[in-house]
Short mmCIF file of C-alpha atoms in Angstrom, two decimals:
data_model
loop_
_atom_site.label_atom_id
_atom_site.label_comp_id
_atom_site.label_asym_id
_atom_site.label_seq_id
_atom_site.Cartn_x
_atom_site.Cartn_y
_atom_site.Cartn_z
CA MET A 1 0.00 0.00 0.00
CA GLU A 2 1.51 3.31 -1.11
CA PHE A 3 1.87 5.90 1.66
CA ILE A 4 0.38 9.27 0.69
CA PRO A 5 2.00 12.15 2.65
CA TYR A 6 0.09 15.32 3.48
CA ALA A 7 2.73 17.25 1.49
CA THR A 8 5.98 16.67 -0.36
CA GLN A 9 8.41 18.52 -2.62
CA SER A 10 8.23 18.48 -6.43
CA ILE A 11 11.71 18.00 -7.91
CA ASN A 12 12.41 17.49 -11.63
CA GLU A 13 15.40 17.27 -13.97
CA ASP A 14 15.55 21.06 -14.38
CA ASP A 15 16.02 21.40 -10.61
CA LEU A 16 18.77 18.79 -10.61
CA ALA A 17 20.52 20.48 -13.53
CA ALA A 18 20.38 23.88 -11.78
CA VAL A 19 21.98 22.44 -8.66
CA ARG A 20 24.62 20.55 -10.64
CA GLU A 21 25.58 23.76 -12.45
CA VAL A 22 26.25 25.51 -9.14
CA LEU A 23 28.20 22.55 -7.77
CA THR A 24 30.67 22.88 -10.65
CA SER A 25 30.71 26.69 -10.75
CA GLY A 26 33.12 27.41 -7.91
CA TRP A 27 30.42 29.38 -6.02
CA LEU A 28 28.69 27.16 -3.47
CA THR A 29 27.76 30.14 -1.32
CA GLN A 30 27.95 33.97 -1.42
CA GLY A 31 27.97 33.84 -5.21
CA PRO A 32 25.69 35.08 -8.00
CA ALA A 33 22.82 32.59 -7.56
CA VAL A 34 21.49 34.21 -4.39
CA PRO A 35 20.98 37.73 -5.83
CA ARG A 36 19.50 36.13 -8.96
CA PHE A 37 16.98 34.27 -6.80
CA GLU A 38 16.22 37.42 -4.80
CA GLN A 39 15.54 39.40 -7.98
CA ALA A 40 13.27 36.71 -9.41
CA PHE A 41 11.34 36.41 -6.17
CA ALA A 42 10.94 40.18 -5.83
CA ALA A 43 9.62 40.40 -9.40
CA LEU A 44 7.12 37.59 -8.78
CA HIS A 45 5.78 39.32 -5.66
CA GLY A 46 5.76 42.87 -7.02
CA VAL A 47 8.14 44.17 -4.37
CA ALA A 48 11.31 46.26 -4.55
CA HIS A 49 13.54 44.21 -2.25
CA ALA A 50 13.92 40.53 -1.35
CA VAL A 51 16.52 39.29 1.14
CA ALA A 52 17.25 35.56 1.15
CA VAL A 53 17.89 33.86 4.48
CA SER A 54 18.68 30.38 5.79
CA ASN A 55 15.08 29.67 6.83
CA ALA A 56 11.83 31.51 7.50
CA THR A 57 12.44 31.53 11.26
CA ALA A 58 15.68 33.43 10.66
CA GLY A 59 13.70 35.80 8.45
CA LEU A 60 11.12 36.43 11.16
CA HIS A 61 13.90 36.98 13.71
CA ILE A 62 15.84 39.60 11.78
CA ALA A 63 12.66 41.24 10.48
CA CYS A 64 11.46 41.65 14.07
CA LEU A 65 14.83 43.16 14.98
CA ALA A 66 14.86 45.46 11.96
CA LEU A 67 11.33 46.67 12.79
CA GLY A 68 12.31 47.53 16.35
CA ALA A 69 11.32 44.53 18.47
CA GLY A 70 13.24 44.38 21.74
CA PRO A 71 12.98 44.70 25.51
CA GLY A 72 10.00 46.78 26.51
CA LYS A 73 8.22 46.17 23.20
CA THR A 74 5.34 43.80 22.50
CA VAL A 75 4.60 41.73 19.42
CA TRP A 76 1.14 40.27 18.69
CA THR A 77 0.46 37.34 16.40
CA SER A 78 -2.00 34.53 15.73
CA PRO A 79 -2.29 31.55 18.09
CA ASN A 80 -2.95 29.36 15.03
CA SER A 81 0.56 29.07 13.64
CA PHE A 82 3.85 27.28 14.08
CA VAL A 83 5.77 28.47 17.14
CA ALA A 84 8.31 30.35 15.00
CA SER A 85 5.81 33.18 14.47
CA SER A 86 6.00 34.17 18.13
CA ASN A 87 9.40 32.73 19.06
CA ALA A 88 11.06 35.26 16.75
CA ALA A 89 9.84 38.13 18.91
CA LEU A 90 11.09 36.42 22.06
CA TYR A 91 14.54 36.02 20.49
CA CYS A 92 14.65 39.83 20.35
CA GLY A 93 13.77 40.23 24.02
CA ALA A 94 10.25 41.45 23.25
CA SER A 95 7.12 40.15 24.95
CA VAL A 96 4.41 38.30 23.02
CA ASP A 97 0.63 38.27 22.99
CA PHE A 98 -1.96 36.76 20.67
CA VAL A 99 -5.16 37.75 18.86
CA ASP A 100 -7.76 35.02 18.41
CA ILE A 101 -8.66 33.77 14.95
CA ASP A 102 -11.68 34.12 12.72
CA PRO A 103 -13.36 30.69 12.84
CA ALA A 104 -14.07 30.68 9.09
CA THR A 105 -10.72 31.79 7.66
CA ARG A 106 -8.59 30.45 10.58
CA ASN A 107 -6.57 33.67 10.24
CA LEU A 108 -6.11 36.42 12.81
CA SER A 109 -9.46 38.11 13.44
CA VAL A 110 -9.41 41.73 12.32
CA PRO A 111 -12.42 42.69 14.51
CA GLY A 112 -10.71 40.90 17.38
CA LEU A 113 -7.53 42.85 16.71
CA ALA A 114 -9.43 46.15 16.60
CA ALA A 115 -11.07 45.45 19.96
CA LYS A 116 -7.77 44.42 21.54
CA LEU A 117 -6.06 47.56 20.21
CA GLU A 118 -8.75 49.80 21.69
CA GLN A 119 -8.22 48.21 25.07
CA ALA A 120 -4.42 48.34 24.74
CA GLU A 121 -4.56 52.03 23.86
CA ARG A 122 -6.60 52.75 26.99
CA GLU A 123 -4.11 50.78 29.08
CA GLY A 124 -1.04 52.27 27.39
CA HIS A 125 0.59 49.15 25.97
CA LEU A 126 0.07 49.04 22.22
CA PRO A 127 2.09 46.53 20.21
CA ALA A 128 5.15 47.56 18.23
CA ILE A 129 4.59 44.83 15.61
CA VAL A 130 1.65 42.65 14.59
CA ILE A 131 2.43 39.41 12.75
CA PRO A 132 -0.60 38.19 10.77
CA VAL A 133 -0.19 34.62 9.50
CA HIS A 134 -1.58 33.68 6.09
CA PHE A 135 -2.70 30.28 7.27
CA ALA A 136 -2.70 27.50 4.65
CA GLY A 137 -1.93 30.13 1.99
CA LEU A 138 -5.12 32.21 2.35
CA ALA A 139 -4.35 35.90 2.86
CA CYS A 140 -5.47 37.69 5.99
CA ASP A 141 -7.80 40.63 5.42
CA LEU A 142 -4.96 43.08 4.86
CA ALA A 143 -6.69 46.36 3.95
CA PRO A 144 -8.42 46.90 7.31
CA LEU A 145 -5.34 45.55 9.07
CA ARG A 146 -3.22 48.21 7.35
CA ALA A 147 -5.73 50.87 8.39
CA LEU A 148 -5.39 49.74 12.01
CA ALA A 149 -1.59 49.83 11.74
CA ASP A 150 -1.69 53.40 10.45
CA ARG A 151 -4.09 54.43 13.20
CA TYR A 152 -2.27 52.80 16.12
CA GLY A 153 1.31 53.05 14.90
CA PHE A 154 2.44 49.43 14.75
CA SER A 155 4.38 47.70 11.97
CA ILE A 156 2.94 44.76 10.01
CA LEU A 157 5.23 41.78 9.54
CA GLU A 158 3.45 39.17 7.43
CA ASP A 159 4.22 35.56 8.20
CA ALA A 160 3.69 34.44 4.62
CA SER A 161 5.46 31.10 5.08
CA HIS A 162 2.45 29.34 3.52
CA ALA A 163 1.80 31.96 0.85
CA VAL A 164 4.48 32.07 -1.85
CA GLY A 165 2.76 33.46 -4.94
CA ALA A 166 -0.59 34.01 -3.20
CA SER A 167 -2.53 37.24 -3.72
CA TYR A 168 -4.96 39.62 -2.02
CA ASN A 169 -7.32 41.89 -3.97
CA GLY A 170 -5.39 41.17 -7.16
CA GLN A 171 -1.97 42.04 -5.75
CA PRO A 172 0.80 39.63 -4.71
CA ILE A 173 1.31 38.99 -1.01
CA GLY A 174 4.18 41.16 0.20
CA SER A 175 3.65 43.90 -2.37
CA ARG A 176 1.55 46.56 -0.62
CA TYR A 177 0.16 46.25 2.89
CA ALA A 178 2.98 44.97 5.09
CA ASP A 179 6.19 46.66 6.21
CA ALA A 180 7.93 43.31 5.63
CA SER A 181 6.86 39.79 4.67
CA VAL A 182 8.54 36.45 5.36
CA PHE A 183 8.26 33.39 3.11
CA SER A 184 9.39 29.79 3.63
CA PHE A 185 11.02 27.31 1.27
CA HIS A 186 10.83 24.23 3.48
CA PRO A 187 10.29 21.02 1.42
CA VAL A 188 6.55 20.90 2.18
CA LYS A 189 5.98 24.50 1.03
CA ILE A 190 4.93 25.80 -2.41
CA VAL A 191 8.48 25.99 -3.73
CA THR A 192 11.52 24.60 -1.95
CA THR A 193 15.20 25.28 -1.51
CA GLY A 194 15.56 22.39 0.96
CA GLU A 195 15.58 24.87 3.82
CA GLY A 196 15.43 28.59 3.27
CA GLY A 197 13.39 31.75 3.50
CA MET A 198 12.94 35.22 2.07
CA VAL A 199 12.09 38.60 3.55
CA THR A 200 10.49 41.14 1.21
CA THR A 201 9.93 44.86 1.70
CA GLN A 202 9.37 48.03 -0.29
CA ASP A 203 11.65 49.93 2.12
CA GLY A 204 15.25 50.16 0.88
CA ALA A 205 16.68 51.14 4.27
CA LEU A 206 14.90 48.24 5.95
CA ALA A 207 16.20 45.85 3.28
CA ARG A 208 19.76 47.02 3.87
CA ARG A 209 19.41 46.46 7.61
CA LEU A 210 18.11 42.94 6.92
CA GLN A 211 21.14 42.27 4.69
CA LEU A 212 23.48 43.34 7.48
CA LEU A 213 21.68 41.28 10.11
CA ARG A 214 21.76 38.08 8.02
CA SER A 215 25.57 38.21 7.71
CA HIS A 216 27.09 39.08 11.10
CA GLY A 217 26.28 42.79 10.75
CA ILE A 218 29.22 43.13 8.36
CA THR A 219 29.53 45.54 5.43
CA ARG A 220 32.18 45.85 2.72
CA GLU A 221 30.52 48.87 1.11
CA PRO A 222 32.89 51.89 1.24
CA GLY A 223 30.01 54.34 1.47
CA GLU A 224 28.77 52.66 4.66
CA MET A 225 32.08 52.35 6.52
CA GLN A 226 32.85 54.46 9.56
CA LEU A 227 36.63 53.83 9.86
CA LEU A 228 37.65 53.94 6.19
CA ASP A 229 40.83 55.98 5.57
CA ALA A 230 43.82 56.16 3.23
CA SER A 231 45.38 53.06 4.81
CA SER A 232 42.34 50.90 4.11
CA GLY A 233 42.66 48.24 1.42
CA ALA A 234 40.24 46.18 -0.60
CA TRP A 235 40.18 43.63 2.24
CA THR A 236 38.54 46.10 4.64
CA TYR A 237 35.22 45.22 6.24
CA GLU A 238 33.34 46.48 9.27
CA GLN A 239 30.90 44.92 11.70
CA GLN A 240 28.40 47.65 12.44
CA VAL A 241 25.60 45.76 14.21
CA LEU A 242 25.35 42.42 15.99
CA GLY A 243 24.15 40.12 13.24
CA PHE A 244 23.88 36.41 12.55
CA ASN A 245 24.98 33.81 10.04
CA TYR A 246 21.59 33.47 8.35
CA ARG A 247 22.80 33.28 4.73
CA LEU A 248 21.26 31.11 2.03
CA THR A 249 23.70 29.11 -0.12
CA ASP A 250 24.01 29.33 -3.89
CA ILE A 251 23.08 25.65 -4.08
CA GLN A 252 19.75 26.39 -2.43
CA ALA A 253 19.21 29.58 -4.43
CA ALA A 254 19.75 27.72 -7.72
CA LEU A 255 17.08 25.21 -6.72
CA GLY A 256 14.78 28.08 -5.76
CA CYS A 257 15.24 29.83 -9.11
CA SER A 258 14.40 26.62 -10.92
CA GLN A 259 11.34 25.99 -8.77
CA LEU A 260 10.01 29.52 -9.38
CA GLN A 261 9.85 28.75 -13.10
CA ARG A 262 7.04 26.28 -12.34
CA ILE A 263 5.13 28.17 -9.67
CA GLN A 264 2.11 28.82 -11.88
CA ARG A 265 1.84 25.09 -12.59
CA PHE A 266 2.20 24.34 -8.88
CA HIS A 267 -0.59 26.77 -8.05
CA ALA A 268 -2.87 25.49 -10.80
CA ALA A 269 -2.44 21.89 -9.63
CA ARG A 270 -3.14 22.82 -6.02
CA GLU A 271 -6.21 24.87 -6.94
CA ARG A 272 -7.60 22.02 -9.02
CA LEU A 273 -7.08 19.57 -6.16
CA ALA A 274 -8.71 21.97 -3.68
CA ASP A 275 -11.73 22.44 -5.96
CA ARG A 276 -12.00 18.69 -6.38
CA TYR A 277 -11.83 18.12 -2.61
CA ASP A 278 -14.64 20.65 -2.19
CA ARG A 279 -16.85 18.54 -4.45
CA LEU A 280 -15.84 15.11 -3.16
CA LEU A 281 -16.11 16.00 0.54
CA ALA A 282 -19.33 18.00 0.37
CA GLY A 283 -21.51 15.27 1.88
CA LEU A 284 -19.26 14.41 4.81
CA PRO A 285 -19.51 15.81 8.38
CA LEU A 286 -16.68 18.26 7.77
CA ARG A 287 -16.13 21.99 7.73
CA LEU A 288 -14.18 22.82 4.56
CA PRO A 289 -11.78 25.73 3.90
CA VAL A 290 -13.26 29.06 2.85
CA ARG A 291 -11.94 31.17 -0.02
CA VAL A 292 -12.54 34.78 1.10
CA PRO A 293 -10.43 36.62 3.70
CA GLY A 294 -12.99 39.29 4.59
CA PRO A 295 -16.03 41.33 3.47
CA GLY A 296 -15.42 42.79 0.04
CA ALA A 297 -11.97 41.20 -0.22
CA GLU A 298 -10.72 38.66 -2.73
CA ALA A 299 -7.80 36.29 -2.47
CA ARG A 300 -6.02 33.60 -4.40
CA SER A 301 -4.76 31.07 -1.91
CA SER A 302 -1.53 29.19 -2.54
CA TRP A 303 -3.23 26.10 -1.05
CA HIS A 304 -0.20 25.09 0.97
CA LEU A 305 -2.63 23.10 3.14
CA TYR A 306 -6.14 21.76 2.75
CA VAL A 307 -7.53 21.59 6.27
CA VAL A 308 -10.90 20.13 7.21
CA GLU A 309 -12.58 20.32 10.60
CA ILE A 310 -14.58 17.36 11.86
CA LYS A 311 -18.14 18.22 12.89
CA PRO A 312 -18.85 16.23 16.06
CA GLY A 313 -22.16 14.42 16.21
CA ALA A 314 -23.95 11.10 16.37
CA GLY A 315 -22.19 8.49 14.29
CA VAL A 316 -19.07 10.64 13.80
CA ALA A 317 -15.77 9.34 15.16
CA GLU A 318 -13.54 11.53 17.33
CA ARG A 319 -10.62 13.31 15.67
CA VAL A 320 -8.01 11.18 17.45
CA THR A 321 -9.68 8.05 16.06
CA VAL A 322 -9.99 9.48 12.55
CA PHE A 323 -6.33 10.49 12.59
CA ALA A 324 -5.16 7.04 13.72
CA ARG A 325 -7.35 5.23 11.19
CA LEU A 326 -6.06 7.32 8.32
CA ARG A 327 -2.44 6.87 9.32
CA ASP A 328 -3.04 3.10 9.57
CA ALA A 329 -4.52 3.24 6.05
CA GLY A 330 -1.37 4.91 4.67
CA ILE A 331 -2.79 8.45 4.51
CA GLY A 332 -0.30 10.91 5.99
CA VAL A 333 -2.66 13.37 7.64
CA ASN A 334 -1.38 15.97 10.07
CA VAL A 335 -2.70 18.66 12.44
CA HIS A 336 -1.86 22.34 11.85
CA TYR A 337 -1.63 23.63 14.55
CA MET A 338 -1.69 23.09 18.28
CA PRO A 339 -2.34 26.64 19.59
CA ILE A 340 0.95 28.32 20.47
CA PRO A 341 -0.27 29.68 23.85
CA LEU A 342 -1.06 26.14 25.03
CA GLN A 343 2.49 24.89 24.51
CA PRO A 344 4.25 24.23 27.85
CA TYR A 345 6.79 27.01 27.28
CA TYR A 346 4.05 29.56 26.67
CA ARG A 347 1.93 28.32 29.56
CA ALA A 348 4.96 29.08 31.73
CA LEU A 349 4.79 32.67 30.43
CA GLY A 350 1.25 32.93 31.82
CA PHE A 351 -1.02 31.86 28.96
CA ARG A 352 -3.80 29.40 29.76
CA ALA A 353 -6.59 27.41 28.16
CA GLY A 354 -9.71 29.42 27.32
CA GLN A 355 -7.99 32.68 26.36
CA PHE A 356 -8.31 32.09 22.62
CA PRO A 357 -11.47 30.01 22.24
CA ALA A 358 -11.79 30.16 18.45
CA ALA A 359 -8.24 28.90 17.93
CA GLU A 360 -8.75 26.17 20.52
CA ALA A 361 -12.07 25.05 19.00
CA TYR A 362 -10.51 24.91 15.54
CA ALA A 363 -7.45 22.99 16.75
CA ALA A 364 -9.61 20.40 18.51
CA GLN A 365 -11.12 19.21 15.21
CA ALA A 366 -8.60 20.19 12.51
CA LEU A 367 -7.11 17.68 10.11
CA SER A 368 -4.73 18.48 7.23
CA ILE A 369 -5.25 16.06 4.35
CA PRO A 370 -2.86 15.50 1.43
CA ILE A 371 -2.44 18.23 -1.18
CA TYR A 372 0.57 18.68 -3.46
CA PRO A 373 1.05 18.89 -7.25
CA ALA A 374 1.99 15.23 -7.74
CA LEU A 375 -1.18 13.98 -6.01
CA THR A 376 -3.15 12.12 -8.69
CA ASP A 377 -6.94 11.88 -8.94
CA ALA A 378 -6.70 8.20 -7.99
CA MET A 379 -4.66 9.04 -4.90
CA GLN A 380 -7.07 11.81 -3.98
CA ASP A 381 -10.02 9.44 -4.44
CA ARG A 382 -8.31 7.05 -2.04
CA VAL A 383 -7.83 9.83 0.53
CA VAL A 384 -11.52 10.72 0.32
CA ALA A 385 -12.68 7.10 0.55
CA GLU A 386 -10.49 6.40 3.56
CA LEU A 387 -11.54 9.64 5.23
CA ALA A 388 -15.24 8.80 4.75
CA LYS A 389 -14.63 5.36 6.26
CA ALA A 390 -12.58 6.74 9.16
CA LEU A 391 -15.29 9.26 10.11
CA ARG A 392 -17.85 6.52 10.83
CA THR A 393 -18.16 5.19 14.37
#
């Protein structure tokens, strides 16, 4: 029986050729492939600057730093995400809080954010940064979120790890509403570099700070140096801030460039599979993904995940049973995500069950089922048949 994972990378001969070319080029890292990848990614997302990093967590970390996160500052994000979304703020010495999700979109609730901001303004502790998470590839409702940022003075850092190539109101994610956006190239994501990430921004000064932070805070640009004099040679460099070794290699960047050539095909395949799931699952006791981020808004999801929620009731098995049955049947389902505030580390910070009821209710019944470009109709039919069987008590 063939095992069907919930997600997997799509690698072809073009990808292999691109990597082989770099391996014989003499530039395994810090060569020309990285800026080429950055330029291609920026063009795809309609943004002026793209800064490649070793992974999306690194991108979130240095983006938080570049946007001013630190001791005495607070960062808000969604409880329905991987822990990296909030951990990045803690790395900077900032404190973290959460805004509950919209039950339909599973994204950060904009009305919930507005209410929390009103209270925070009265109490004098507004956030410095809000990190909306485009869960499963569906954009958050960005226009009203931007309006709130302008009113209350916080920066928007999009966690777009699920959303490479996704759009909101006809514009690419990362192009307009956020101060910075972070994307992931983990093997289960839309395109892969093995590991890797990208930070995009329209702000040139912010992009330059990100470039410094990803490489030990070091510059070799004469116009930026503070100690340059007549005795300085071409070897001269300066560390100007405390940065990190968060660079992407040329090997990874070459793979990323190759993968970007097929992103429209990847999206089309995922959209077709999502539409087909909608039809095939319509009669089952499940809540299916929605397509609209907010009133009057339109979005094209990247369909990184297809997540169903089990509707409890007579004759319907519990989620733990459904999960185990599907795994036993060779269907690699997963759960995205356990709410961040309920993790032991975050409970120790003072968070507790019941604070974010929508996220907790969603997480109690969520199930990610397989979706990736190589998933055939026959494989998808098998997923649906096994899911229907597993749901019955």
